Amino acid sequence: MPLSKIEIGTTAIIDCVEAPPPIARRLGDLGFIPGTPVTPVRRAPLGDPGVYEIRGVQYCLRRSEAGAIRVRFDD
């Protein structure tokens, strides 16, 4: 499931990043790497961009960037 589709306040685990190399590298440098928990915090009124918390830091990502991050839920 893409990160952009997760409800606000729901924590998921990053599974993979399916983006072109420059974007994937940037997201990896920010900490969006497989196995890391991530939580959507809020979204702009029209849904783009969104704010996501990872390792105690909040990042603002465009919907297209968040859509390239695939997440899963641990039961």
Short mmCIF file of C-alpha atoms in Angstrom, two decimals:
data_model
loop_
_atom_site.label_atom_id
_atom_site.label_comp_id
_atom_site.label_asym_id
_atom_site.label_seq_id
_atom_site.Cartn_x
_atom_site.Cartn_y
_atom_site.Cartn_z
CA MET A 1 0.00 0.00 0.00
CA PRO A 2 1.38 3.47 -0.78
CA LEU A 3 2.16 5.78 2.14
CA SER A 4 -0.02 8.48 0.57
CA LYS A 5 -3.13 6.30 1.22
CA ILE A 6 -2.55 5.69 4.95
CA GLU A 7 -4.93 7.44 7.35
CA ILE A 8 -3.65 10.22 9.60
CA GLY A 9 -2.27 8.85 12.88
CA THR A 10 -1.82 5.28 11.62
CA THR A 11 1.69 3.88 11.97
CA ALA A 12 3.01 1.62 9.21
CA ILE A 13 6.39 0.08 8.39
CA ILE A 14 8.23 1.10 5.22
CA ASP A 15 8.49 -1.90 2.92
CA CYS A 16 10.27 -0.37 -0.10
CA VAL A 17 10.72 2.83 -2.12
CA GLU A 18 9.68 2.54 -5.77
CA ALA A 19 10.97 5.82 -7.21
CA PRO A 20 13.54 6.94 -9.77
CA PRO A 21 17.10 6.80 -8.37
CA PRO A 22 17.49 10.52 -7.51
CA ILE A 23 14.20 10.60 -5.58
CA ALA A 24 14.80 7.23 -3.92
CA ARG A 25 18.26 8.39 -2.82
CA ARG A 26 16.85 11.63 -1.36
CA LEU A 27 14.12 9.76 0.52
CA GLY A 28 16.69 7.28 1.82
CA ASP A 29 18.91 10.13 3.01
CA LEU A 30 15.93 11.52 4.94
CA GLY A 31 15.44 8.14 6.65
CA PHE A 32 12.69 6.58 4.53
CA ILE A 33 14.31 3.14 4.45
CA PRO A 34 12.76 -0.33 4.69
CA GLY A 35 11.87 -1.45 8.20
CA THR A 36 11.37 2.07 9.58
CA PRO A 37 8.03 3.04 11.19
CA VAL A 38 6.30 6.07 9.65
CA THR A 39 3.12 7.95 10.66
CA PRO A 40 1.12 10.46 8.61
CA VAL A 41 0.60 13.53 10.82
CA ARG A 42 -1.48 15.88 8.66
CA ARG A 43 -2.29 16.86 5.10
CA ALA A 44 -2.97 20.17 3.39
CA PRO A 45 -6.65 20.97 2.79
CA LEU A 46 -6.52 19.63 -0.77
CA GLY A 47 -4.47 16.59 0.29
CA ASP A 48 -1.10 17.65 -1.06
CA PRO A 49 1.47 17.93 0.48
CA GLY A 50 1.38 15.77 3.59
CA VAL A 51 3.45 15.71 6.77
CA TYR A 52 4.93 12.39 7.88
CA GLU A 53 6.78 11.58 11.09
CA ILE A 54 9.72 9.23 11.04
CA ARG A 55 12.15 8.70 13.94
CA GLY A 56 10.75 11.73 15.77
CA VAL A 57 11.23 14.12 12.84
CA GLN A 58 8.44 15.48 10.64
CA TYR A 59 8.91 15.74 6.88
CA CYS A 60 6.66 17.32 4.27
CA LEU A 61 6.30 15.18 1.13
CA ARG A 62 4.35 15.64 -2.07
CA ARG A 63 1.66 13.08 -2.74
CA SER A 64 3.73 11.68 -5.64
CA GLU A 65 6.74 11.14 -3.34
CA ALA A 66 4.63 9.54 -0.61
CA GLY A 67 2.98 7.37 -3.25
CA ALA A 68 6.36 5.90 -4.19
CA ILE A 69 6.88 4.65 -0.61
CA ARG A 70 5.24 1.25 -0.07
CA VAL A 71 4.28 0.38 3.49
CA ARG A 72 2.94 -2.61 5.39
CA PHE A 73 1.31 -3.15 8.74
CA ASP A 74 2.74 -5.43 11.40
CA ASP A 75 0.08 -7.37 13.23
#
